[in-house]
Coordinates of C-alpha atoms in Angstrom, one line a residue:
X379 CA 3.6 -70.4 -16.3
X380 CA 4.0 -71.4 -12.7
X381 CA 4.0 -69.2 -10.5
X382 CA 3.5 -65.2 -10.6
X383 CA 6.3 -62.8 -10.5
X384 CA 5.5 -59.4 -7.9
X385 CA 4.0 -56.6 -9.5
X386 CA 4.3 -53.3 -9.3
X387 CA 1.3 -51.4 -7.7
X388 CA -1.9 -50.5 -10.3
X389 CA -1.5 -47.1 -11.0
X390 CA -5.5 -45.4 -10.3
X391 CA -7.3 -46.4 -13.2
X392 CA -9.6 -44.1 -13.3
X393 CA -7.2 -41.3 -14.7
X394 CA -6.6 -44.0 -17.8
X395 CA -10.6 -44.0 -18.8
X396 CA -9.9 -41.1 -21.2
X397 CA -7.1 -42.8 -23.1
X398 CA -9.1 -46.7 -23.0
X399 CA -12.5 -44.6 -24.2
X400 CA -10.7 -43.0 -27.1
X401 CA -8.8 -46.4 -28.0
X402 CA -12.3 -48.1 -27.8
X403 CA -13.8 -45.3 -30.1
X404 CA -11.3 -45.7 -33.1
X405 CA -11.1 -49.4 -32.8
X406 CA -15.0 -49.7 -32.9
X407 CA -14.6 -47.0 -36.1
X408 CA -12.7 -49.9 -37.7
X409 CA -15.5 -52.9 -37.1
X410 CA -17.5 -51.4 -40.2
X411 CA -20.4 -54.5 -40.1
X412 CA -18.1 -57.2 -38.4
X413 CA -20.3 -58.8 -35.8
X414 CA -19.5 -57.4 -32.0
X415 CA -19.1 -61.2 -31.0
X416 CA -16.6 -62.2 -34.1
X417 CA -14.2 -58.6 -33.6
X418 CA -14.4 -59.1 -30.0
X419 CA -12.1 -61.7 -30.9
X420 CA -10.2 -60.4 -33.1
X421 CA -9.1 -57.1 -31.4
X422 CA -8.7 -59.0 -27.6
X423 CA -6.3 -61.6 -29.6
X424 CA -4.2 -58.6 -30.9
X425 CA -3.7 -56.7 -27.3
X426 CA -3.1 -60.5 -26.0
X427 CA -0.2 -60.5 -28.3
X428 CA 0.9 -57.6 -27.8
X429 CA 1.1 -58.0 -24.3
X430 CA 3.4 -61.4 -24.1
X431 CA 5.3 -59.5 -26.9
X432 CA 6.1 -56.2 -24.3
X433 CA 6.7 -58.5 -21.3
X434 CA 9.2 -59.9 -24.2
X435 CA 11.3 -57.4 -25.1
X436 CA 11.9 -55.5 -22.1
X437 CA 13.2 -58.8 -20.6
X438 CA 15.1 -59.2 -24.0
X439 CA 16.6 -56.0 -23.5
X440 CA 17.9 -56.8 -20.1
X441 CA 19.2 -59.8 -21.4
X442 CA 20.8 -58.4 -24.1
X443 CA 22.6 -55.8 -21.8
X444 CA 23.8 -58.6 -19.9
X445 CA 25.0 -60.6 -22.6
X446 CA 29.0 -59.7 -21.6
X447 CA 28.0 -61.2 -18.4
X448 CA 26.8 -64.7 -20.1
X449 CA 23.5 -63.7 -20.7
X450 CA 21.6 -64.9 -23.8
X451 CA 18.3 -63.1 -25.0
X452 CA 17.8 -65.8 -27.0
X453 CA 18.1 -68.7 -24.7
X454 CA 13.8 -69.4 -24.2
X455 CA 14.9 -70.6 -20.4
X456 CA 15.7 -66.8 -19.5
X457 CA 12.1 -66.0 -19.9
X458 CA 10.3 -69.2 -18.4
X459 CA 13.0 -69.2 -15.2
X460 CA 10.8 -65.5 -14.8
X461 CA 7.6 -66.7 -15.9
X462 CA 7.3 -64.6 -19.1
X463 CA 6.0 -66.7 -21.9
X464 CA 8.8 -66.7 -24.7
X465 CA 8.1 -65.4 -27.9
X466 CA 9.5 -66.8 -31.2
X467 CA 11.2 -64.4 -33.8
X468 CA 8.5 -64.8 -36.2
X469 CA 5.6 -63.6 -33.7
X470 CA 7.4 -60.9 -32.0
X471 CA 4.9 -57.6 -32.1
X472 CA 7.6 -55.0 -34.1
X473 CA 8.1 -58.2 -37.0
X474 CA 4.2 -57.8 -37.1
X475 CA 4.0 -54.6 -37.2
X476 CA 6.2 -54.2 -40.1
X477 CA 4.2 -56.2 -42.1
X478 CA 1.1 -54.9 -41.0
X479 CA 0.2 -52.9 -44.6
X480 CA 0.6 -56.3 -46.4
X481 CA -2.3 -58.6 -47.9
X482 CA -0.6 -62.0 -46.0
X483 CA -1.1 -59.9 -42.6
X484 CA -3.6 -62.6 -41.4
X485 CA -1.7 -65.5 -42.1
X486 CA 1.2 -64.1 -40.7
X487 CA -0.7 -63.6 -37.1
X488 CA -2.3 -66.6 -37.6
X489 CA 1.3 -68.3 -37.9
X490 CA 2.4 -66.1 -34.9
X491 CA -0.4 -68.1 -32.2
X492 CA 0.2 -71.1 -33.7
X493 CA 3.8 -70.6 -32.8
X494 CA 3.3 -69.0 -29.5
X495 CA 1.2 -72.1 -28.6
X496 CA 3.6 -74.4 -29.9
X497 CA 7.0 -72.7 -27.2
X498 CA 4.4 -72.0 -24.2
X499 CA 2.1 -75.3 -23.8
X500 CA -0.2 -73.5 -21.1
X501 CA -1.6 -71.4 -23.9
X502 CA -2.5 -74.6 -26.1
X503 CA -5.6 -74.4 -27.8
X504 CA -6.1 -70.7 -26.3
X505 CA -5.2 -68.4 -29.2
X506 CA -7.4 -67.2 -32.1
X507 CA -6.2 -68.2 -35.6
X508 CA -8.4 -66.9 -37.6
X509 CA -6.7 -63.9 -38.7
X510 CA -6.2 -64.9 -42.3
X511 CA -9.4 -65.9 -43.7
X512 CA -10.7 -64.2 -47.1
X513 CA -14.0 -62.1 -44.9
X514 CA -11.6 -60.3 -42.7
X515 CA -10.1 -57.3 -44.3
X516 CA -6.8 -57.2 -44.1
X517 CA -6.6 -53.3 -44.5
X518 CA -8.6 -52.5 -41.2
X519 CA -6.8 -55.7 -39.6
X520 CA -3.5 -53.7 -40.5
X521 CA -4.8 -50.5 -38.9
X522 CA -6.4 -52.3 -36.0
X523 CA -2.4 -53.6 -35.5
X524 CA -1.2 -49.9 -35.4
X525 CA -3.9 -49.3 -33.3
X526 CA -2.8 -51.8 -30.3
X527 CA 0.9 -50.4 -31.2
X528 CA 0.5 -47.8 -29.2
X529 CA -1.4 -48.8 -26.1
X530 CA 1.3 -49.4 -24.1
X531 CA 3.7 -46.5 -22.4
X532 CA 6.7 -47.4 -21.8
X533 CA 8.9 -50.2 -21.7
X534 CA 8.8 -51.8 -18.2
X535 CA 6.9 -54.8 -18.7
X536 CA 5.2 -53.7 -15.5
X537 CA 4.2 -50.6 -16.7
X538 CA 2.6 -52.4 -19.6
X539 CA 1.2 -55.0 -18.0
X540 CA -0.6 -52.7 -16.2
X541 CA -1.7 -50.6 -19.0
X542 CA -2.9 -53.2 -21.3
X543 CA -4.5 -55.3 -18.3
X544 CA -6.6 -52.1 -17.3
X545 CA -7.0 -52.2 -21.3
X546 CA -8.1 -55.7 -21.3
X547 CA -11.0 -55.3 -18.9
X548 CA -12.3 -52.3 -20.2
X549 CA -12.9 -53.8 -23.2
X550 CA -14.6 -56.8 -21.8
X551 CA -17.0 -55.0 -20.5
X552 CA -17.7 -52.6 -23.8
X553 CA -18.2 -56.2 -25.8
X554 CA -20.1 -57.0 -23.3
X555 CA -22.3 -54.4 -23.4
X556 CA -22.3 -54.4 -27.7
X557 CA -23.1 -58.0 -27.6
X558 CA -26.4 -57.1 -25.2
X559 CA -27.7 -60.3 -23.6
X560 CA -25.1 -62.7 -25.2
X561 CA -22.3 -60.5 -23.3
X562 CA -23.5 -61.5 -20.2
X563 CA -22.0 -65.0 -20.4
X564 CA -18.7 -63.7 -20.1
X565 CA -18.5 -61.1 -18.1
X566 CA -20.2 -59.8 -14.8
X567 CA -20.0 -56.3 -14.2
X568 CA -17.2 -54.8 -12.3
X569 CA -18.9 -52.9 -9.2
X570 CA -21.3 -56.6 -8.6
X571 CA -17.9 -58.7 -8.5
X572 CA -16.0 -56.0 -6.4
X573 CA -19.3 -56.3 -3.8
X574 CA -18.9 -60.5 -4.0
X575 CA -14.7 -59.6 -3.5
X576 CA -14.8 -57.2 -0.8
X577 CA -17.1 -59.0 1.1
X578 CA -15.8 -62.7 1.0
X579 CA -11.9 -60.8 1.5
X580 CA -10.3 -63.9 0.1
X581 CA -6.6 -63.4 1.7
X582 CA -5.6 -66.7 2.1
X583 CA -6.2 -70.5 0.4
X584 CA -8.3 -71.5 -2.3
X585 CA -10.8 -69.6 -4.5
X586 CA -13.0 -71.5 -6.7
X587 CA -15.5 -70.4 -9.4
X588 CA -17.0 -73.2 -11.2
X589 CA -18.4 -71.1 -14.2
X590 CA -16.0 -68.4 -14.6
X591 CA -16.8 -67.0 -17.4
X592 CA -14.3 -64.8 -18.4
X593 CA -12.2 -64.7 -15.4
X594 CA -13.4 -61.5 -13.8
X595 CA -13.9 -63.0 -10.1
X596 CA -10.5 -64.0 -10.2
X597 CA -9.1 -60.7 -11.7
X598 CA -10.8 -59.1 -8.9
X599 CA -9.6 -60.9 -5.9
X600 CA -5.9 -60.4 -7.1
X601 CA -6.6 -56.7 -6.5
X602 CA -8.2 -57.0 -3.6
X603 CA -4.9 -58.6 -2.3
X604 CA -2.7 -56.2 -4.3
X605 CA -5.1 -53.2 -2.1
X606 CA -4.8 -54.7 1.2
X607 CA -0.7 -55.4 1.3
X608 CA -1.6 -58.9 1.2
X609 CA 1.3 -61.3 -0.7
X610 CA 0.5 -62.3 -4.1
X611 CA 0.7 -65.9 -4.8
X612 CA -1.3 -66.4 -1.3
X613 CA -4.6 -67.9 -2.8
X614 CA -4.7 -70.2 -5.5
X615 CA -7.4 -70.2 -8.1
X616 CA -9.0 -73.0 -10.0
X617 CA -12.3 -72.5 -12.6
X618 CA -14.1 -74.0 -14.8
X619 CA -16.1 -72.5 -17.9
X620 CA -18.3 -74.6 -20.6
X621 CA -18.2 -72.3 -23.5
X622 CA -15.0 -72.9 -25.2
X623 CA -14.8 -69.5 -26.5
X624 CA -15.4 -68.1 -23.1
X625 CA -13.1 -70.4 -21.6
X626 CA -10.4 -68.9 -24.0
X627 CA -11.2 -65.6 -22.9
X628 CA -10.7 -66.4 -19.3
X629 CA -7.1 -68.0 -20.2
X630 CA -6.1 -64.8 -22.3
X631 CA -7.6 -62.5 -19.3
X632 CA -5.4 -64.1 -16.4
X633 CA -2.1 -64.6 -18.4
X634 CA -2.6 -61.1 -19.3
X635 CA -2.2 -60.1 -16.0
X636 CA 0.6 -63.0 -14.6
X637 CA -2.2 -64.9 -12.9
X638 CA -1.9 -69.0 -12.3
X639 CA -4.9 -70.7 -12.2
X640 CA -6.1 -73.9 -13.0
X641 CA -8.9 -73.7 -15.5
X642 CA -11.1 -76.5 -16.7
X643 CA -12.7 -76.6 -20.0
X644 CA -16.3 -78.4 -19.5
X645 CA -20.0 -78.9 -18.2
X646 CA -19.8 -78.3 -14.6
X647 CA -22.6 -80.7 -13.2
X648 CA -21.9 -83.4 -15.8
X649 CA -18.1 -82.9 -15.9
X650 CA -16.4 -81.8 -12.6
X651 CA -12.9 -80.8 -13.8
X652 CA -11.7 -80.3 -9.7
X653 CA -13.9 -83.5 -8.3
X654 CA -11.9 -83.5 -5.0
X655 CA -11.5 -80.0 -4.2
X656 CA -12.7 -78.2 -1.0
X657 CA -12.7 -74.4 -1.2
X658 CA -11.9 -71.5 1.1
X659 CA -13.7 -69.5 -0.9
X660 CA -16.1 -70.1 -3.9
X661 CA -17.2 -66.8 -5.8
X662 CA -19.7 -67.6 -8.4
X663 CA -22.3 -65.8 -10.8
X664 CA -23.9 -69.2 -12.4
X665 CA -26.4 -68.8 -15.8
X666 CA -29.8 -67.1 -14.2
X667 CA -32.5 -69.9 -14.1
X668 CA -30.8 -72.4 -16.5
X669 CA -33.4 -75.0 -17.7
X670 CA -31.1 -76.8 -20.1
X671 CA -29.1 -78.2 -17.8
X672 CA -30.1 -81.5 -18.2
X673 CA -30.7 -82.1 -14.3
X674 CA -33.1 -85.5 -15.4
X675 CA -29.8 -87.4 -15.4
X676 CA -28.3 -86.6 -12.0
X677 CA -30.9 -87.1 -10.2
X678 CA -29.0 -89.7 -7.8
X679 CA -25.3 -87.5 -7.7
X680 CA -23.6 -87.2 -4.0
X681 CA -24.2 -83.2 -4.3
X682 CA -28.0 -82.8 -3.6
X683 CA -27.5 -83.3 -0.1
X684 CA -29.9 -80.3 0.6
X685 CA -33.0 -82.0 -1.9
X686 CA -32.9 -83.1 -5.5
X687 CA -32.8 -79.6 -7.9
X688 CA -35.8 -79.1 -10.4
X689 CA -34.5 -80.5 -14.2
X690 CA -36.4 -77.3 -15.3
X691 CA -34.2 -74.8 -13.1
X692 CA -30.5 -75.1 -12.0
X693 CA -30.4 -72.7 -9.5
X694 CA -30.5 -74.9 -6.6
X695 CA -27.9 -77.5 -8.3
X696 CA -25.6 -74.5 -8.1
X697 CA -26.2 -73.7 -5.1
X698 CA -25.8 -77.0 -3.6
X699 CA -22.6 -77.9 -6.0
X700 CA -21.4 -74.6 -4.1
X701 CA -21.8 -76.3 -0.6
X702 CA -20.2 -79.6 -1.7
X703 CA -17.2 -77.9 -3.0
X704 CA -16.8 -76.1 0.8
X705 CA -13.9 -76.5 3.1
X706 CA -14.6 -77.1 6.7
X707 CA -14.1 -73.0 7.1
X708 CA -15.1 -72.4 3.7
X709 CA -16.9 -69.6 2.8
X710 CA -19.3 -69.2 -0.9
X711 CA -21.0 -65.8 -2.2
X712 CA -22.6 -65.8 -5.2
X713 CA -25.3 -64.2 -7.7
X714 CA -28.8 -65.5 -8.3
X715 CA -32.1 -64.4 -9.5
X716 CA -34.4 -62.9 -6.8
X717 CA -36.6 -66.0 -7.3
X718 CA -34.2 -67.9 -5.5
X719 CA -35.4 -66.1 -2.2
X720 CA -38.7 -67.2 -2.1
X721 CA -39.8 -70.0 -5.0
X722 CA -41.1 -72.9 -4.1
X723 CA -41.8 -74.5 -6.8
X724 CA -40.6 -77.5 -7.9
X725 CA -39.5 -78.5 -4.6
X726 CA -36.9 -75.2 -4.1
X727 CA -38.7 -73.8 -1.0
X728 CA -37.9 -77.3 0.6
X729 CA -34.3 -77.1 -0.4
X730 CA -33.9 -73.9 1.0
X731 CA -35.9 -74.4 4.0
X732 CA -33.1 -77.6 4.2
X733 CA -30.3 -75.3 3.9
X734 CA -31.8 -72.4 6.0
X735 CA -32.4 -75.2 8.7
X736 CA -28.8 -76.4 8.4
X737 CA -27.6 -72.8 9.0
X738 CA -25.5 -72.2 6.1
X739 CA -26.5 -69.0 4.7
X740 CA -24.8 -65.9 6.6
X741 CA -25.8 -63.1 4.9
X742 CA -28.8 -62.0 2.0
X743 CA -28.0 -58.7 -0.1
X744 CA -30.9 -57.4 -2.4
X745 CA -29.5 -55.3 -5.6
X746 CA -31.0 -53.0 -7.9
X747 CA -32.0 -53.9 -11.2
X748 CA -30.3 -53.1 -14.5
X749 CA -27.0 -53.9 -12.9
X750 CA -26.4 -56.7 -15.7
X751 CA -25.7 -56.3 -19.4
X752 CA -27.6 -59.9 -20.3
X753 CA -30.4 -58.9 -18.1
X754 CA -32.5 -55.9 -16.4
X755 CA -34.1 -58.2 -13.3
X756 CA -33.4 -57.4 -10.2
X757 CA -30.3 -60.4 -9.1
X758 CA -29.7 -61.1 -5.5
X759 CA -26.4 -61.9 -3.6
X760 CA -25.8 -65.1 -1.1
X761 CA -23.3 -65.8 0.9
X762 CA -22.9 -69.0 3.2
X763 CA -20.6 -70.0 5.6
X764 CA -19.8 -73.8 6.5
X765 CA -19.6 -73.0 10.0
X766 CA -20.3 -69.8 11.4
X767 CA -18.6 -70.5 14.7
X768 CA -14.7 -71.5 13.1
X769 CA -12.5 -68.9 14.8
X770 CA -11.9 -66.3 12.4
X771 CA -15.0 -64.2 13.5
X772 CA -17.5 -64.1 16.3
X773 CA -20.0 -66.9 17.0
X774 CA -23.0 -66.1 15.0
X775 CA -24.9 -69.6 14.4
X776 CA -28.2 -69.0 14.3
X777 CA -28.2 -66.1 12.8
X778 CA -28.5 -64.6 9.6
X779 CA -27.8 -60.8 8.1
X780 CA -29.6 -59.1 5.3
X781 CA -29.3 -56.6 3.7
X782 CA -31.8 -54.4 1.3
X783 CA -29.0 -52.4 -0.9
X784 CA -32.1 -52.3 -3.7
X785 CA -32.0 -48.4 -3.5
X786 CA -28.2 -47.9 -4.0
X787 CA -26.8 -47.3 -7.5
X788 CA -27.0 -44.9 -10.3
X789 CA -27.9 -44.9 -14.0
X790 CA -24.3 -44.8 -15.9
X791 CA -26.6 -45.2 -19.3
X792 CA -30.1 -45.5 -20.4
X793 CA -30.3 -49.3 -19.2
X794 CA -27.9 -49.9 -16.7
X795 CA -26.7 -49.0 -13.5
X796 CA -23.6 -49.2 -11.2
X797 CA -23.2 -48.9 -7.8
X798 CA -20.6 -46.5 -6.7
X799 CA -17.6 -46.9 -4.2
X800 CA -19.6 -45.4 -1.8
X801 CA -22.5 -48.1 -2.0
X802 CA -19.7 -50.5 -2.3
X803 CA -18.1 -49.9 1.4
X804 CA -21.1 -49.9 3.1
X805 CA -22.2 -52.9 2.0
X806 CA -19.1 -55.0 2.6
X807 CA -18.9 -52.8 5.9
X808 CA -22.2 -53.6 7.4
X809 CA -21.5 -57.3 6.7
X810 CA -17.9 -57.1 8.2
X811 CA -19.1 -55.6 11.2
X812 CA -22.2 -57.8 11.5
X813 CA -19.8 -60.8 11.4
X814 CA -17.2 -59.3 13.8
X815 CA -14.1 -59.0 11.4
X816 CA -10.9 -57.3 13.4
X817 CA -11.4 -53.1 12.6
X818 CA -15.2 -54.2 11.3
X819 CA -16.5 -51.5 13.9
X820 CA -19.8 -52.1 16.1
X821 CA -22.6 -53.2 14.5
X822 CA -26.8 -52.2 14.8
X823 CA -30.2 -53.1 12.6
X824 CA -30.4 -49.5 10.3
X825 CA -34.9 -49.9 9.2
X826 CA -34.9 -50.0 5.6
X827 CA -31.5 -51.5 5.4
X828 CA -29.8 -54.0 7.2
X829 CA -31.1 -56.7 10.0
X830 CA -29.6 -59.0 11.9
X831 CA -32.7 -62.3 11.9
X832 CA -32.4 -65.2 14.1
X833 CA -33.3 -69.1 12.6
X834 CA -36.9 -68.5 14.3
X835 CA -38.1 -65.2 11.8
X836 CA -36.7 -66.9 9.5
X837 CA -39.4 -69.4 10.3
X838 CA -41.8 -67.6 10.9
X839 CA -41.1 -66.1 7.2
X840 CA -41.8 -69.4 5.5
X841 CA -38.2 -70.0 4.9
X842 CA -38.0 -67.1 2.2
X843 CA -34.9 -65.2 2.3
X844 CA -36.0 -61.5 0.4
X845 CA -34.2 -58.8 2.8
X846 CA -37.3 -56.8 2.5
X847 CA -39.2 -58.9 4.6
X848 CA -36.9 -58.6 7.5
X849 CA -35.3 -55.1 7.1
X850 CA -38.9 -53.2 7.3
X851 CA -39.6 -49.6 6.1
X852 CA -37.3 -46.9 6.4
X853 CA -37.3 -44.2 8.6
X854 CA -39.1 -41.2 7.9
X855 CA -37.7 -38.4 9.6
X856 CA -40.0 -36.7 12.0
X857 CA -40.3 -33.0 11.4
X858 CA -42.2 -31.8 14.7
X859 CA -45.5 -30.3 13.1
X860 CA -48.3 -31.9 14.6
X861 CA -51.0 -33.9 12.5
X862 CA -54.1 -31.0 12.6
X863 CA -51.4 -28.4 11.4
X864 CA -49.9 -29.7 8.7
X865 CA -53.6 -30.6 7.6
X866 CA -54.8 -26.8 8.0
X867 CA -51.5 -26.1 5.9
X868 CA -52.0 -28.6 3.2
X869 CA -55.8 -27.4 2.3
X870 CA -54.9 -23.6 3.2
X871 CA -52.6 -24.7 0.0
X872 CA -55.0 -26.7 -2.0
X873 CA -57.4 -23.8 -1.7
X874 CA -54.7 -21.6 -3.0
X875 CA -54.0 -23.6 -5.6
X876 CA -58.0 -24.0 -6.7
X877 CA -58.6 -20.0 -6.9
X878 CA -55.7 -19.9 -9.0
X879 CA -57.1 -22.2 -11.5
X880 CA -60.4 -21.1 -11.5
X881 CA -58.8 -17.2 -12.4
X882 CA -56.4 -19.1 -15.1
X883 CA -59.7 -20.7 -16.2
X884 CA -61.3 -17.3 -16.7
X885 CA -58.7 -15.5 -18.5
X886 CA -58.5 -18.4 -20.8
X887 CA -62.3 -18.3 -21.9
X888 CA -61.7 -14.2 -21.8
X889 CA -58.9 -14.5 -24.6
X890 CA -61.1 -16.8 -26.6
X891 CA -63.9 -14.1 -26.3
X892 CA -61.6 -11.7 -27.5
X893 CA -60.9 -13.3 -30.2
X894 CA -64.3 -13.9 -31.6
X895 CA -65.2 -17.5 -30.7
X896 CA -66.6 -17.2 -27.3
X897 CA -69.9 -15.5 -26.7

């Protein structure tokens, strides 16, 4: 598809949780011992289908009531000329549907992708076609199709766009979580990509996430236009994922929701897929300390400009493939481990004294642990700037924000935690005023929490970037007593407390007595 049609405005997902829990609930009913990673597939292929299928027929029923008028719901140009993918007879959802109770069910999806693939070459090589071999049973698969029959409400293709989008994601993330640490390769959690959104506010130009996953960062910063009445079809988005599974998620996930983007299949540092391209905005959340990333044969490439990266840890190739994919004004923010702040081993404390010195990093954010489904360390957030003088905000080179948000959050499980709307804003807000957006408000060093360091403490710090180190202790807040009182209170207390336990003590040893084992 080339370009996006408008939307309509998302609807408040929140009041649609019920509706997406219960769907998840009987779906998950139907896996019986089907591996989370293998129905995964199966059940996002289905609402996939059913989507392209919805944005079908209502336009075929527009068509159709045009027809007197010339119109032809058949003609496959009608859709394309509105960037809906077309949908051949024999894949349409109700055909499907019909047939769902019979034992050829999976060939007959099977059939359906290959033909969808076959009228819309964008989705080549995107669809599952697996539906019809002998271990899937094609009773629950027939159920599961029922299922998906009645996500959407309403005909509007809009409407259902909406629905099944909202759909879409929330059942990223519950694979995500079922899968446990192999989730995390495709897919970030919401609240830690909305931080990376909000605070980049990618309006305009090109966003660029060179391992994608499954599309989430790009999801994200189409809402964030949507949310701040900016014109859709302003940025453009290009990607690049190496697992080919993944990479077919991300495809499904941003034609779900009308999305263009150019997305590469491939190794990022071995096989750039955009070579020549210079960001406005790169958005990243790269593999956590990658060792296999065979670094032993680039050790000459163009893009360690900052120091040659360790062959036993990628972080710093990231990093620094980050930088080289920069516009002049371009601006990166991204997720690493919180060894990135501070190792120096291997030669990383001279890259990022190289790129402290160079005054590329703008702002530092700390976050709690438990945050990610693949992994409970604590994961930090960077953000650089290419130049920190370039118009847009006020002149702050030499300087450096940071931010300790390592407090913020709450438990949503056993294991993991989210941080809240509330978290959220103040974040982003801190850094928006720090940097002197337009409306970012005035902005002070809060102890515990945010400070604004010049190139010198950094310095003086070694080159290690952990906010902690530069944020300091919080404020307690003084309650007037004076030292010697509160002392004569606190052992007035502890005396209190002792007599107690010795008369406890002694009714214990009483109530033994009585009871004929004392003496």
């Amino acid at each position: 598809m080339a370009k996006r049609s408008t939307r309509s405005k998302k609807t408040d997902t929140s009041a649609n949780l019920g509706f997406e829990a219960k769907l998840w609930a009987a779906a998950d009913a139907l896996r019986n011992n089907m591996d989370a990673a293998e129905y995964k597939h199966v059940v996002l292929g289905l609402i996939f289908l059913k989507y392209i299928s919805d944005a079908f027929e209502a336009k075929h029923a527009e068509l159709a009531a045009q027809a007197a008028d010339g119109a032809n719901p058949e003609d496959p140009d009608e859709y394309r000329a509105h960037n809906i993918f077309w949908v051949p007879p024999e894949a349409r959802w109700q055909y499907l549907k019909s047939m769902a109770p019979q034992p050829t069910i999976g060939k007959l999806i099977d059939d359906a992708m290959d033909a969808i693939e076959r009228d819309n070459p964008s989705l080549k090589g995107v669809l599952n076609k697996e539906y019809g071999r002998p271990g899937l049973d094609k009773q629950r698969l027939g159920q599961i199709i029922n299922l998906v029959s009645d996500i959407a409400l309403g005909s509007a293709a809009d409407k259902a766009k909406d629905t099944l989008g909202r759909v879409y994601e929330y059942f990223l993330a519950r694979f995500a979580s079922a899968e446990g640490k192999s989730g995390g390769q495709f897919y970030t959690p919401s609240s830690v990509v909305r931080v990376l959104v909000e605070m980049l506010a990618p309006y305009k130009g090109r966003v660029y996430d060179p391992c994608c996953g499954s599309g989430g960062m790009f999801v994200q910063s189409e809402k964030f236009i949507e949310q701040h009445q900016g014109t859709l079809g302003d940025i453009s988005i290009y990607g690049q994922e190496s697992n080919y599974t993944t990479w077919r998620l991300a495809k499904m996930n941003l034609a779900i929701r009308g999305i263009d983007a150019q997305i590469g299949h491939g190794d990022t540092f071995h096989n750039d897929r955009h070579p020549d391209l210079k960001a406005d905005y790169v958005i990243a959340n790269p593999p956590f300390n990658d060792s296999d990333w065979r670094g032993e044969l680039l050790k000459d490439d163009k893009r360690w400009v900052y120091g040659v990266p360790p062959a036993g840890n990628a972080n710093f190739a990231w990093v620094q493939h980050f930088i080289h994919h920069l516009a002049p004004s371009g601006v990166a923010g991204f997720v690493l481990a919180n060894g990135s702040m501070s190792s120096n081993q291997s030669g990383e404390g001279e890259i990022r004294k190289a790129i402290v010195e160079a005054d590329l990093v703008d702002c530092m954010v700390a976050l709690p642990g438990q945050l990610f489904y693949s992994t409970q360390i604590p994961v930090c957030l960077w953000f650089m700037a290419r130049s920190k003088k370039n118009g847009r905000f006020r002149d702050r080179r030499g300087e450096t924000l940071f931010i300790d948000a390592r407090k913020m959050g709450a438990l949503v499980d056993r294991t993991h935690r989210e941080l809240s709307g509330e978290d959220l804003t103040r974040i982003a807000g801190t850094y928006h005023a720090w940097r002197g957006d337009p409306g970012g408000g005035a902005y002070a060093d809060v102890a515990g929490f945010c400070k604004s360091a010049t190139r010198d403490e950094m310095r003086k710090h070694g080159h290690v970037l952990t906010p902690g180190r530069y944020v300091g202790a919080e404020v307690v807040e003084e309650d007037g007593v004076a030292f010697e009182e509160k002392m004569k209170e606190l052992v007035a207390t502890l005396r209190e407390q002792m007599n107690e336990g010795a008369r406890l003590d002694a009714e214990i040893v009483s109530a033994i007595v009585r009871l004929g084992y004392g003496h």
